[in-house]
CSV table of C-alpha atoms in Angstrom, one decimal:
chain,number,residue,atom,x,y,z
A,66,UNK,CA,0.0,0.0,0.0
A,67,UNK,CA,2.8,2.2,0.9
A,68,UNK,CA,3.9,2.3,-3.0
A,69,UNK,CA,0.2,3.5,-3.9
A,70,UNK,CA,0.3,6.7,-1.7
A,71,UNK,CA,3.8,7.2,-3.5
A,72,UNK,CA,2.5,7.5,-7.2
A,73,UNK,CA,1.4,10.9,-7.8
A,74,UNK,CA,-2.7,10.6,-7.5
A,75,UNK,CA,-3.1,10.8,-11.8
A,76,UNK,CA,-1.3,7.8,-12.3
A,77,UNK,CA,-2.5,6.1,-9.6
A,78,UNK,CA,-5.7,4.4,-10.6
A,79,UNK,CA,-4.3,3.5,-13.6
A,80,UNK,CA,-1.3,1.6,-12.3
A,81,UNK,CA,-3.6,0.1,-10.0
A,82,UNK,CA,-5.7,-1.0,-12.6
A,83,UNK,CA,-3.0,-2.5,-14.8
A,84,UNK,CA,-1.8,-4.4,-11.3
A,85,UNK,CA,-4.9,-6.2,-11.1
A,86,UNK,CA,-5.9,-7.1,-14.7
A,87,UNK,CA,-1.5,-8.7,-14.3
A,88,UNK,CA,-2.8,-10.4,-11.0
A,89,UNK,CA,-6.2,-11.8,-12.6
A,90,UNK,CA,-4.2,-12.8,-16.0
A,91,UNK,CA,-1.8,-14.7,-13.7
A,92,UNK,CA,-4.5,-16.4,-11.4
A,93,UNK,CA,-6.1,-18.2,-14.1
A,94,UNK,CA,-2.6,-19.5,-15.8
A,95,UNK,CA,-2.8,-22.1,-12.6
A,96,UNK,CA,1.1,-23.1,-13.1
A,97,UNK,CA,0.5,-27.1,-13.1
A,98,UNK,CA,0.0,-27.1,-17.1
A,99,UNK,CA,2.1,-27.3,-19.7
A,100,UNK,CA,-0.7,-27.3,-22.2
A,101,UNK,CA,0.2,-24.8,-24.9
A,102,UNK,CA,-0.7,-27.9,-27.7
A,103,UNK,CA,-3.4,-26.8,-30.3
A,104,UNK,CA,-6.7,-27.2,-29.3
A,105,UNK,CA,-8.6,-30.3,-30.8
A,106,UNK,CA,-12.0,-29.9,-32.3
A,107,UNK,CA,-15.0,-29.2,-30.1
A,108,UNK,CA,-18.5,-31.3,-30.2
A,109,UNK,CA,-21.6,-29.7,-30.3
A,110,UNK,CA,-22.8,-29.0,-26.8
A,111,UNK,CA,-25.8,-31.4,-25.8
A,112,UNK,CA,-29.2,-29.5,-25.6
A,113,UNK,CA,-31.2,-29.9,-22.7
A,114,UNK,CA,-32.8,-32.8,-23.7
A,115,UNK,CA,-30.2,-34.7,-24.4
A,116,UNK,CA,-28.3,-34.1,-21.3
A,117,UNK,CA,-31.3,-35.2,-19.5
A,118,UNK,CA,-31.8,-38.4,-21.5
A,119,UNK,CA,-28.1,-39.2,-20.8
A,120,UNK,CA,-28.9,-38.7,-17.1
A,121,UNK,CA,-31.8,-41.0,-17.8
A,122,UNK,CA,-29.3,-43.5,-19.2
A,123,UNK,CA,-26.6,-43.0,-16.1
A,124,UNK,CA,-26.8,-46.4,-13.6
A,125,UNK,CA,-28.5,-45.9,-10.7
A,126,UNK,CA,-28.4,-44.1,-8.0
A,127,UNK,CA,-26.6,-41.4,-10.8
A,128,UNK,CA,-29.9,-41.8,-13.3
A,129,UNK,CA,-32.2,-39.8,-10.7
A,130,UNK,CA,-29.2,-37.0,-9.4
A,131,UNK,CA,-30.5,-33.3,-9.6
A,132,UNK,CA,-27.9,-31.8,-12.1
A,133,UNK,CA,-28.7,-28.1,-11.0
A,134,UNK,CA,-27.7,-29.2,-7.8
A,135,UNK,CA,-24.5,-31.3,-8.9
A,136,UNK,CA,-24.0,-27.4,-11.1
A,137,UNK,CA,-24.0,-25.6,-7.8
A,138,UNK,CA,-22.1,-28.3,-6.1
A,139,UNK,CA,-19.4,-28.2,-8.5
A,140,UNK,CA,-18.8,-24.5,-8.2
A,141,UNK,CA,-16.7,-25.2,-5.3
A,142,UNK,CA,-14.6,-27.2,-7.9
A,143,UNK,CA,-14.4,-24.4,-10.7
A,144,UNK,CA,-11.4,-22.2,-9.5
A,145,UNK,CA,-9.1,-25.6,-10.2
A,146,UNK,CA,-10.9,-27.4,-12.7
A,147,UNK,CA,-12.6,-26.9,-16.1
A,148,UNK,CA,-15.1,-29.2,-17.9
A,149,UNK,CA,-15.2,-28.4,-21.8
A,150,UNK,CA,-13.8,-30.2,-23.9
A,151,UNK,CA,-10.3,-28.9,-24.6
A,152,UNK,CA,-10.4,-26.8,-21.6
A,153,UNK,CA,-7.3,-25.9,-20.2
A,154,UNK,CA,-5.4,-27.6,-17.0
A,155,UNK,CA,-5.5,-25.5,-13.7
A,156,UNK,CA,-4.4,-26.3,-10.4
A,157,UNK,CA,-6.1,-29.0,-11.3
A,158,UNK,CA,-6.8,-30.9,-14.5
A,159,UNK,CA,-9.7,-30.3,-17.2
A,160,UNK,CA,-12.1,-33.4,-16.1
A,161,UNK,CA,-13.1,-33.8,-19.6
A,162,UNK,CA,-13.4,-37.3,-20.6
A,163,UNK,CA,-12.7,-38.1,-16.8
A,164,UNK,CA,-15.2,-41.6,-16.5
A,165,UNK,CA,-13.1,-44.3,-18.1
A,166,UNK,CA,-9.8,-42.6,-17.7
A,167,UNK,CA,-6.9,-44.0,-15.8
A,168,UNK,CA,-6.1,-42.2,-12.9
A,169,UNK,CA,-3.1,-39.5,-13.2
A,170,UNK,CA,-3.2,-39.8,-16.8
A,171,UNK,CA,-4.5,-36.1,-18.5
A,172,UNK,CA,-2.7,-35.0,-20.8
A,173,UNK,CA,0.1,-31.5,-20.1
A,174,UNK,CA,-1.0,-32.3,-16.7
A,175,UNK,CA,1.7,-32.5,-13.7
A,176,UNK,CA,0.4,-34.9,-11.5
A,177,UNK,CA,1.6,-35.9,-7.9
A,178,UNK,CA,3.8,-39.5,-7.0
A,179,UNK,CA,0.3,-41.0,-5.6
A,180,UNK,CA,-1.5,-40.0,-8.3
A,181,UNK,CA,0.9,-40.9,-11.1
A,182,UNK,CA,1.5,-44.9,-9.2
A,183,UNK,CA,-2.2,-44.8,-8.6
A,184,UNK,CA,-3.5,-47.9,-10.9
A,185,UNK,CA,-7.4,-47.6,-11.2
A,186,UNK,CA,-9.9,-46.1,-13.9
A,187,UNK,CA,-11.7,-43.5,-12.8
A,188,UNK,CA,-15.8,-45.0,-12.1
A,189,UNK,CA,-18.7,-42.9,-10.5
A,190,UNK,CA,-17.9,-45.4,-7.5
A,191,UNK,CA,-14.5,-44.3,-7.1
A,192,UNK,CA,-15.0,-40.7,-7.6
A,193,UNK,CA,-17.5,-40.4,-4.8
A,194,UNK,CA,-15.0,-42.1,-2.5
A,195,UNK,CA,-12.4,-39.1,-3.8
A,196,UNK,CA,-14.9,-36.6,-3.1
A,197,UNK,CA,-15.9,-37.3,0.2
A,198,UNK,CA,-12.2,-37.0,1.4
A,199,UNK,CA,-9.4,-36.7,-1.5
A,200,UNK,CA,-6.6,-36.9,1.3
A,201,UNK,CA,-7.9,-40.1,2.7
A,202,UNK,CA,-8.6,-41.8,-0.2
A,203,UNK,CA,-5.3,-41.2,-1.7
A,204,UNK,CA,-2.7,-40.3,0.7
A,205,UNK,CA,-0.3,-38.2,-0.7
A,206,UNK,CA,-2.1,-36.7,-2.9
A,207,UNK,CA,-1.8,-32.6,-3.9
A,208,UNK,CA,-5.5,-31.9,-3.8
A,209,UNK,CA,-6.5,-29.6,-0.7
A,210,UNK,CA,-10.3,-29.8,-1.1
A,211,UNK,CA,-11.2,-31.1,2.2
A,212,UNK,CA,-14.3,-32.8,0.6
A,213,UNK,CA,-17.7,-33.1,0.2
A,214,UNK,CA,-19.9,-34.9,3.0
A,215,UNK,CA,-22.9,-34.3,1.5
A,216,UNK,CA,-23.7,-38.0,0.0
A,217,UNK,CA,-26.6,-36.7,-1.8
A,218,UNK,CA,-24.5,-33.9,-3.2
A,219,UNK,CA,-22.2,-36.5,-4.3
A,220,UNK,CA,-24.5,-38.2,-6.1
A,221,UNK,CA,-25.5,-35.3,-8.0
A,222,UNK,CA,-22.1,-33.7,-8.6
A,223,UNK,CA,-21.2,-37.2,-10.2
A,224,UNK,CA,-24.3,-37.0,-12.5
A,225,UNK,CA,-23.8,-33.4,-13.4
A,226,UNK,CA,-20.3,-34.5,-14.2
A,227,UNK,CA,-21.1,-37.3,-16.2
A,228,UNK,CA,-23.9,-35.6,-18.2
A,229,UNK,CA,-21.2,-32.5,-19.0
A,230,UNK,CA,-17.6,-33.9,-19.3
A,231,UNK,CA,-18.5,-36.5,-22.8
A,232,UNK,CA,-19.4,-39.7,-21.0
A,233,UNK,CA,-20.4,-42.7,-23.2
A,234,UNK,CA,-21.5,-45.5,-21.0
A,235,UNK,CA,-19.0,-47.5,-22.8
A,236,UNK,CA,-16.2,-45.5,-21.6
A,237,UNK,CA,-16.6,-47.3,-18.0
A,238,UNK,CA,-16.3,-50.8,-19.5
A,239,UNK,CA,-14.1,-50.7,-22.2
């Protein structure tokens, strides 16, 4: 603060200004990517309808989640993750494609030790034993997210996922 009341007041706002728009440019670059690779090709995204016959698809208990719900839910997710296709990395990865993937796999992503010797495909069964408590579930593991008790919120968090990061049924049982 003491180098604000030193700028003559004109020039203050605007240096200000630029300061933040540096910090905010820098706050979303997240540091744990090295994704600067072309972007592939994006699908279409899903209308309404179809999202909601997916959902309809989605093994139980996941077929009857309350996406708006899992939305809100996953906003505690969104400053380190992304969920469009081709999204970039962040503190955490981009989750797209996440149900059928083996763990500590994405793409440009840095990973930690436990992640990377981890040896499992990520399932809706064990991403809701992540999500109640990351740390426990995988000790060693970089994730701070303390997790989400909630087992209802679980539930629909997974759907929402499901329905909006490209899963194909398939993809759990290749």
């Amino acid at each position: 603060m003491l180098f604000l009341t030193t700028l003559n007041p004109k020039t203050r706002m605007p240096t200000l200004l630029a300061g933040c728009a540096l910090l905010l440019a820098a706050c979303g670059s997240g540091g744990e990517t090295t994704d600067d690779a072309p972007k592939p090709a994006k699908r279409a995204e899903p209308t309404q309808e179809q999202k909601l016959a997916l959902l309809a698809s989605l093994p139980a208990p996941y077929n009857t989640g309350d996406l708006e719900n899992g939305r809100r839910v996953f906003a505690r997710c969104r400053s380190c993750h992304t969920i469009t296709e081709g999204g970039p990395n962040m503190t955490g990865p981009n989750l797209y494609g996440l149900f059928g993937s083996t763990v500590g796999t994405h793409e440009k992503y840095r990973y930690s030790n436990a992640l990377k010797d981890a040896d499992f495909v990520w399932d809706a069964e064990k991403l809701d034993e992540w999500l109640l408590r990351p740390r426990d579930f995988l000790p060693g593991n970089k994730m701070s997210f303390v997790g989400i008790a909630s087992e209802q919120d679980r539930k629909d968090i997974i759907a929402f996922l499901k329905v909006e990061t490209g899963y194909a049924p398939e993809a759990e049982n290749p």
